[in-house]
Amino acid sequence: SLTRDGGEPLTHTHFSAEGEVEFKSILYIPKEAPYDLYNDYYKKQSNLKLYVRRVMITDEFDELLPRYLGFIKGVVDSDSLPLNVSREMLQQNKVLKVIGKKMTRKALAMIKALADADKKDDDEEDEDEGEVEEKEDEADEEEGKYEKFWKAFGKYIKMGLIEDAANRTRLAKLLRYATSKSGDKEISLEEYVANMKEEQKNIYYISGEDKESLLKSPSVEKLLAMDYEIIFMTDSVDEYTVQHLTEFEGKRLINASREGLKLEEGDKDKRREELYKDKFKPLTDYIKETLGKKVEKVMISKHLVSSPVVALSADYGWTAQMEKVMKSQAFSDQSKFEFMKSKRNFGINPRHPMIVELNSKIKDGSADEATKDSVLSLYLSAVVAAGYQLTPEDAVDFSTRVASIVSSSIGVAVDAPLEPEIEVQDDVVEEEEGEEEEEGGGGGSAEAVAPPIVSRASLRTIVPTAEATLPTPKPKRETAPSADPITAPPMRPPRTDDPSEGAGVAGA
């Protein structure tokens, strides 16, 4: 009756605070999110009711909990607030700010307890794996409470990391992400750090559309080869979240799609990198000259294992996913954000046969238009694989190159002439109808022709003509002239209400 919610809560807490400020509160999280929860994040929430000495003051007061906890419902009753004050004075009351801080911490503690309970259940399931569970139905009901919470209200927690710097550490422990080793589950950053290898110093992540496409990205080939776990951030708000969450428990968060992977390298690895730079300097200079302003620099990439090239973002500026997010906003002015678009870096794999062959051609001085086309094709394919949107000019160029590759693979010349159009005969239906009419009018048809149907009106004109050719019979005495059954009009039926007329007809 207080919150107009008939469903059972996902979790709840009941507490009372004493000391400087005295108040009692009941808070709970609904099992399902309202249908319009994400329509307007900045609208005022009316989920909390404020009472002073058991007298309701307002139910549209959004100063007790921050905006990112607006999905929590409940009641607050305080004896420390003045009763006979206006709402404007309440907003400036210092006691109310103290109540808000304590309630925020209690709400976050309630959510953390829900997450810890799920983690404990998962640990018990791992220990009891293979044993028969006696209470399977009860376990199904309790299973995945925090998973349900995260699916319903996870974006609000991510918004809290952006807005609430004081509780950022508490909120970071509530985050859940899919990783390259988590399978279908989502794990916390604490679990990620616990699973890190001894030589791993940073937390690696990549943002994009979905997990499947990110797992095949050339940017993560080296990390996967080293058996490092990678976090997949597939939500649009994640790009804003990681800008405010730069580290967790002393581990830096590194974007795998950017230039520097910050991998631990020894002296031998550094010397090898310098040798590669000297060996492939002709190719890198040629690629930079060919691509021009499309890339900021060409380098030997540390990301690649099996792919020949990769397109990377600079250390500062937008990633490919961030560019998509900004372009999708309806009221954004793209001209103001041009400086934020990061310059793309083009990385090559020095061990790939295609790169080795291109470098050999340039060293021998045998580079031609085909070599230039190969470089452009590799660049466009790397941009598409990295998730960037092609410019209109590059999109047309890319489609032309794909059509040329398909044509050569099936043995069709690029400039082959088009086939003539199929000729369609005109008026075929009318000619067939004319032939049918001719066949029906011919006398030599063996089929019997049905006699024409003669109407009653035509008989009226035919019968008198026939009677004119016959001899006229002599009239009979005392006999009324006979009426022609065809030409004479039909007799009217006798009226039942006229006795004289009915008798005359009977006498006749």
mmCIF file of C-alpha atoms in Angstrom, residues 132-335:
data_model
loop_
_atom_site.group_PDB
_atom_site.id
_atom_site.type_symbol
_atom_site.label_atom_id
_atom_site.label_comp_id
_atom_site.label_asym_id
_atom_site.label_seq_id
_atom_site.Cartn_x
_atom_site.Cartn_y
_atom_site.Cartn_z
ATOM 1 C CA VAL A 132 22.814 -35.269 -5.526
ATOM 2 C CA GLU A 133 20.961 -32.172 -4.317
ATOM 3 C CA GLU A 134 18.032 -32.904 -2.030
ATOM 4 C CA LYS A 135 16.358 -29.500 -2.285
ATOM 5 C CA GLU A 136 16.633 -28.752 -5.962
ATOM 6 C CA ASP A 137 13.497 -26.611 -6.195
ATOM 7 C CA GLU A 138 14.573 -24.328 -3.350
ATOM 8 C CA ALA A 139 18.017 -23.917 -4.896
ATOM 9 C CA ASP A 140 16.474 -22.882 -8.229
ATOM 10 C CA GLU A 141 14.441 -20.181 -6.517
ATOM 11 C CA GLU A 142 17.457 -18.747 -4.689
ATOM 12 C CA GLU A 143 19.831 -19.117 -7.603
ATOM 13 C CA GLY A 144 20.990 -16.039 -9.458
ATOM 14 C CA LYS A 145 19.378 -13.258 -7.421
ATOM 15 C CA TYR A 146 22.216 -10.868 -8.098
ATOM 16 C CA GLU A 147 22.253 -11.930 -11.732
ATOM 17 C CA LYS A 148 18.606 -10.858 -11.987
ATOM 18 C CA PHE A 149 19.451 -7.610 -10.218
ATOM 19 C CA TRP A 150 22.344 -6.897 -12.579
ATOM 20 C CA LYS A 151 20.265 -7.485 -15.690
ATOM 21 C CA ALA A 152 17.537 -5.176 -14.412
ATOM 22 C CA PHE A 153 19.542 -2.370 -12.772
ATOM 23 C CA GLY A 154 23.152 -2.817 -13.894
ATOM 24 C CA LYS A 155 23.246 0.380 -15.963
ATOM 25 C CA TYR A 156 22.268 2.421 -12.920
ATOM 26 C CA ILE A 157 25.261 1.048 -11.010
ATOM 27 C CA LYS A 158 27.537 2.013 -13.896
ATOM 28 C CA MET A 159 26.085 5.514 -13.849
ATOM 29 C CA GLY A 160 26.936 5.635 -10.146
ATOM 30 C CA LEU A 161 30.639 5.205 -10.913
ATOM 31 C CA ILE A 162 30.445 8.327 -13.064
ATOM 32 C CA GLU A 163 28.465 10.471 -10.620
ATOM 33 C CA ASP A 164 29.487 9.348 -7.129
ATOM 34 C CA ALA A 165 33.233 9.678 -6.600
ATOM 35 C CA ALA A 166 32.950 9.065 -2.835
ATOM 36 C CA ASN A 167 31.464 5.573 -3.278
ATOM 37 C CA ARG A 168 33.318 4.642 -6.469
ATOM 38 C CA THR A 169 35.291 1.873 -4.798
ATOM 39 C CA ARG A 170 32.142 0.267 -3.377
ATOM 40 C CA LEU A 171 30.385 0.492 -6.728
ATOM 41 C CA ALA A 172 33.343 -0.992 -8.615
ATOM 42 C CA LYS A 173 32.964 -4.203 -6.618
ATOM 43 C CA LEU A 174 29.384 -4.532 -7.863
ATOM 44 C CA LEU A 175 30.310 -4.539 -11.563
ATOM 45 C CA ARG A 176 29.868 -7.714 -13.588
ATOM 46 C CA TYR A 177 31.402 -8.431 -17.018
ATOM 47 C CA ALA A 178 31.760 -11.341 -19.396
ATOM 48 C CA THR A 179 35.361 -12.395 -20.071
ATOM 49 C CA SER A 180 37.259 -14.652 -22.412
ATOM 50 C CA LYS A 181 37.339 -17.381 -19.727
ATOM 51 C CA SER A 182 34.007 -16.921 -17.940
ATOM 52 C CA GLY A 183 31.861 -18.739 -20.496
ATOM 53 C CA ASP A 184 28.193 -17.758 -20.209
ATOM 54 C CA LYS A 185 28.630 -16.185 -16.756
ATOM 55 C CA GLU A 186 29.639 -12.674 -15.786
ATOM 56 C CA ILE A 187 32.291 -12.181 -13.116
ATOM 57 C CA SER A 188 33.354 -9.305 -10.870
ATOM 58 C CA LEU A 189 36.613 -7.389 -11.020
ATOM 59 C CA GLU A 190 37.624 -9.032 -7.753
ATOM 60 C CA GLU A 191 37.341 -12.469 -9.365
ATOM 61 C CA TYR A 192 39.304 -11.244 -12.376
ATOM 62 C CA VAL A 193 42.160 -10.045 -10.180
ATOM 63 C CA ALA A 194 42.144 -13.341 -8.269
ATOM 64 C CA ASN A 195 42.455 -15.273 -11.552
ATOM 65 C CA MET A 196 45.310 -13.150 -12.951
ATOM 66 C CA LYS A 197 48.633 -14.771 -13.783
ATOM 67 C CA GLU A 198 51.649 -13.926 -11.662
ATOM 68 C CA GLU A 199 53.408 -12.019 -14.439
ATOM 69 C CA GLN A 200 50.252 -10.077 -15.400
ATOM 70 C CA LYS A 201 50.345 -6.524 -14.076
ATOM 71 C CA ASN A 202 47.260 -4.917 -15.670
ATOM 72 C CA ILE A 203 43.567 -5.567 -16.304
ATOM 73 C CA TYR A 204 42.857 -5.854 -20.027
ATOM 74 C CA TYR A 205 39.502 -5.099 -21.630
ATOM 75 C CA ILE A 206 38.018 -4.304 -25.038
ATOM 76 C CA SER A 207 34.719 -2.631 -25.918
ATOM 77 C CA GLY A 208 32.465 -3.431 -28.848
ATOM 78 C CA GLU A 209 29.104 -4.720 -30.021
ATOM 79 C CA ASP A 210 29.106 -8.294 -28.725
ATOM 80 C CA LYS A 211 31.362 -10.913 -27.191
ATOM 81 C CA GLU A 212 31.652 -13.102 -30.296
ATOM 82 C CA SER A 213 32.983 -10.326 -32.542
ATOM 83 C CA LEU A 214 35.387 -9.052 -29.875
ATOM 84 C CA LEU A 215 36.811 -12.519 -29.350
ATOM 85 C CA LYS A 216 37.801 -12.598 -33.051
ATOM 86 C CA SER A 217 39.307 -9.104 -33.069
ATOM 87 C CA PRO A 218 42.973 -8.898 -34.186
ATOM 88 C CA SER A 219 43.658 -6.575 -31.225
ATOM 89 C CA VAL A 220 43.406 -9.407 -28.680
ATOM 90 C CA GLU A 221 45.380 -12.103 -30.503
ATOM 91 C CA LYS A 222 48.555 -11.570 -28.466
ATOM 92 C CA LEU A 223 46.695 -11.509 -25.146
ATOM 93 C CA LEU A 224 44.843 -14.719 -25.974
ATOM 94 C CA ALA A 225 48.108 -16.369 -27.020
ATOM 95 C CA MET A 226 49.599 -15.432 -23.633
ATOM 96 C CA ASP A 227 46.497 -16.899 -21.916
ATOM 97 C CA TYR A 228 45.520 -13.557 -20.387
ATOM 98 C CA GLU A 229 41.878 -13.057 -19.456
ATOM 99 C CA ILE A 230 40.139 -10.222 -21.336
ATOM 100 C CA ILE A 231 37.044 -8.331 -20.181
ATOM 101 C CA PHE A 232 34.390 -7.690 -22.836
ATOM 102 C CA MET A 233 32.473 -4.442 -22.394
ATOM 103 C CA THR A 234 29.452 -4.515 -24.695
ATOM 104 C CA ASP A 235 27.302 -1.795 -23.111
ATOM 105 C CA SER A 236 27.294 1.753 -24.486
ATOM 106 C CA VAL A 237 27.717 3.285 -21.026
ATOM 107 C CA ASP A 238 30.902 1.250 -20.434
ATOM 108 C CA GLU A 239 32.921 3.732 -22.479
ATOM 109 C CA TYR A 240 31.977 6.464 -20.013
ATOM 110 C CA THR A 241 32.472 4.207 -16.990
ATOM 111 C CA VAL A 242 36.086 3.252 -17.699
ATOM 112 C CA GLN A 243 37.004 6.920 -18.085
ATOM 113 C CA HIS A 244 36.294 7.325 -14.360
ATOM 114 C CA LEU A 245 37.516 3.863 -13.309
ATOM 115 C CA THR A 246 41.168 3.924 -14.313
ATOM 116 C CA GLU A 247 42.362 1.263 -11.854
ATOM 117 C CA PHE A 248 41.083 -1.393 -9.458
ATOM 118 C CA GLU A 249 43.038 -2.664 -6.440
ATOM 119 C CA GLY A 250 46.237 -1.179 -7.814
ATOM 120 C CA LYS A 251 45.792 -2.715 -11.298
ATOM 121 C CA ARG A 252 45.464 -0.386 -14.275
ATOM 122 C CA LEU A 253 42.692 -0.941 -16.788
ATOM 123 C CA ILE A 254 44.230 -1.151 -20.294
ATOM 124 C CA ASN A 255 42.173 -1.029 -23.488
ATOM 125 C CA ALA A 256 43.420 -3.730 -25.866
ATOM 126 C CA SER A 257 42.272 -1.760 -28.922
ATOM 127 C CA ARG A 258 44.633 1.129 -28.172
ATOM 128 C CA GLU A 259 48.251 1.537 -29.153
ATOM 129 C CA GLY A 260 50.170 0.386 -26.073
ATOM 130 C CA LEU A 261 49.451 -2.970 -24.446
ATOM 131 C CA LYS A 262 51.890 -2.340 -21.582
ATOM 132 C CA LEU A 263 53.155 -5.918 -21.674
ATOM 133 C CA GLU A 264 56.093 -6.995 -19.557
ATOM 134 C CA GLU A 265 59.114 -7.217 -21.853
ATOM 135 C CA GLY A 266 62.658 -8.279 -21.221
ATOM 136 C CA ASP A 267 65.843 -7.002 -22.837
ATOM 137 C CA LYS A 268 65.689 -9.744 -25.445
ATOM 138 C CA ASP A 269 62.202 -8.700 -26.537
ATOM 139 C CA LYS A 270 63.249 -5.059 -26.795
ATOM 140 C CA ARG A 271 66.244 -5.917 -28.974
ATOM 141 C CA ARG A 272 64.046 -8.076 -31.204
ATOM 142 C CA GLU A 273 61.633 -5.188 -31.659
ATOM 143 C CA GLU A 274 64.450 -2.859 -32.719
ATOM 144 C CA LEU A 275 65.639 -5.414 -35.284
ATOM 145 C CA TYR A 276 62.125 -5.674 -36.723
ATOM 146 C CA LYS A 277 61.890 -1.886 -36.994
ATOM 147 C CA ASP A 278 65.135 -1.696 -38.969
ATOM 148 C CA LYS A 279 64.196 -4.596 -41.234
ATOM 149 C CA PHE A 280 60.719 -3.341 -42.130
ATOM 150 C CA LYS A 281 61.521 0.383 -42.270
ATOM 151 C CA PRO A 282 61.144 0.475 -46.102
ATOM 152 C CA LEU A 283 57.656 -1.023 -45.853
ATOM 153 C CA THR A 284 56.497 1.223 -43.005
ATOM 154 C CA ASP A 285 57.712 4.317 -44.863
ATOM 155 C CA TYR A 286 55.988 3.172 -48.055
ATOM 156 C CA ILE A 287 52.688 2.483 -46.218
ATOM 157 C CA LYS A 288 52.796 5.881 -44.521
ATOM 158 C CA GLU A 289 53.396 7.582 -47.861
ATOM 159 C CA THR A 290 50.579 5.624 -49.512
ATOM 160 C CA LEU A 291 47.965 6.150 -46.797
ATOM 161 C CA GLY A 292 48.905 9.750 -46.057
ATOM 162 C CA LYS A 293 46.620 11.479 -43.528
ATOM 163 C CA LYS A 294 44.475 8.399 -43.023
ATOM 164 C CA VAL A 295 46.851 7.150 -40.329
ATOM 165 C CA GLU A 296 49.032 8.924 -37.799
ATOM 166 C CA LYS A 297 51.855 6.402 -37.849
ATOM 167 C CA VAL A 298 52.768 2.922 -39.051
ATOM 168 C CA MET A 299 54.510 0.601 -36.612
ATOM 169 C CA ILE A 300 55.404 -2.964 -35.726
ATOM 170 C CA SER A 301 52.415 -4.193 -33.737
ATOM 171 C CA LYS A 302 52.559 -6.116 -30.472
ATOM 172 C CA HIS A 303 48.918 -7.185 -30.744
ATOM 173 C CA LEU A 304 49.143 -9.568 -33.704
ATOM 174 C CA VAL A 305 49.837 -13.287 -33.961
ATOM 175 C CA SER A 306 48.083 -14.616 -37.088
ATOM 176 C CA SER A 307 46.578 -11.520 -38.762
ATOM 177 C CA PRO A 308 48.742 -9.451 -41.136
ATOM 178 C CA VAL A 309 47.620 -5.950 -40.026
ATOM 179 C CA VAL A 310 45.551 -4.175 -37.382
ATOM 180 C CA ALA A 311 44.045 -0.690 -36.966
ATOM 181 C CA LEU A 312 44.485 0.743 -33.464
ATOM 182 C CA SER A 313 43.359 3.863 -31.624
ATOM 183 C CA ALA A 314 45.793 6.344 -30.181
ATOM 184 C CA ASP A 315 46.327 6.548 -26.428
ATOM 185 C CA TYR A 316 44.106 9.626 -26.282
ATOM 186 C CA GLY A 317 40.806 10.184 -28.038
ATOM 187 C CA TRP A 318 37.828 8.054 -28.909
ATOM 188 C CA THR A 319 37.884 4.359 -29.637
ATOM 189 C CA ALA A 320 35.869 2.762 -32.426
ATOM 190 C CA GLN A 321 33.007 1.962 -30.042
ATOM 191 C CA MET A 322 32.996 5.493 -28.616
ATOM 192 C CA GLU A 323 32.722 6.976 -32.110
ATOM 193 C CA LYS A 324 29.631 4.848 -32.747
ATOM 194 C CA VAL A 325 28.069 5.964 -29.459
ATOM 195 C CA MET A 326 28.640 9.647 -30.196
ATOM 196 C CA LYS A 327 27.366 9.399 -33.772
ATOM 197 C CA SER A 328 24.183 7.653 -32.643
ATOM 198 C CA GLN A 329 23.120 10.579 -30.441
ATOM 199 C CA ALA A 330 20.317 12.496 -32.094
ATOM 200 C CA PHE A 331 21.218 16.035 -30.942
ATOM 201 C CA SER A 332 25.006 15.798 -31.039
ATOM 202 C CA ASP A 333 26.968 18.276 -33.132
ATOM 203 C CA GLN A 334 29.629 16.244 -34.891
ATOM 204 C CA SER A 335 31.606 19.321 -35.903
#
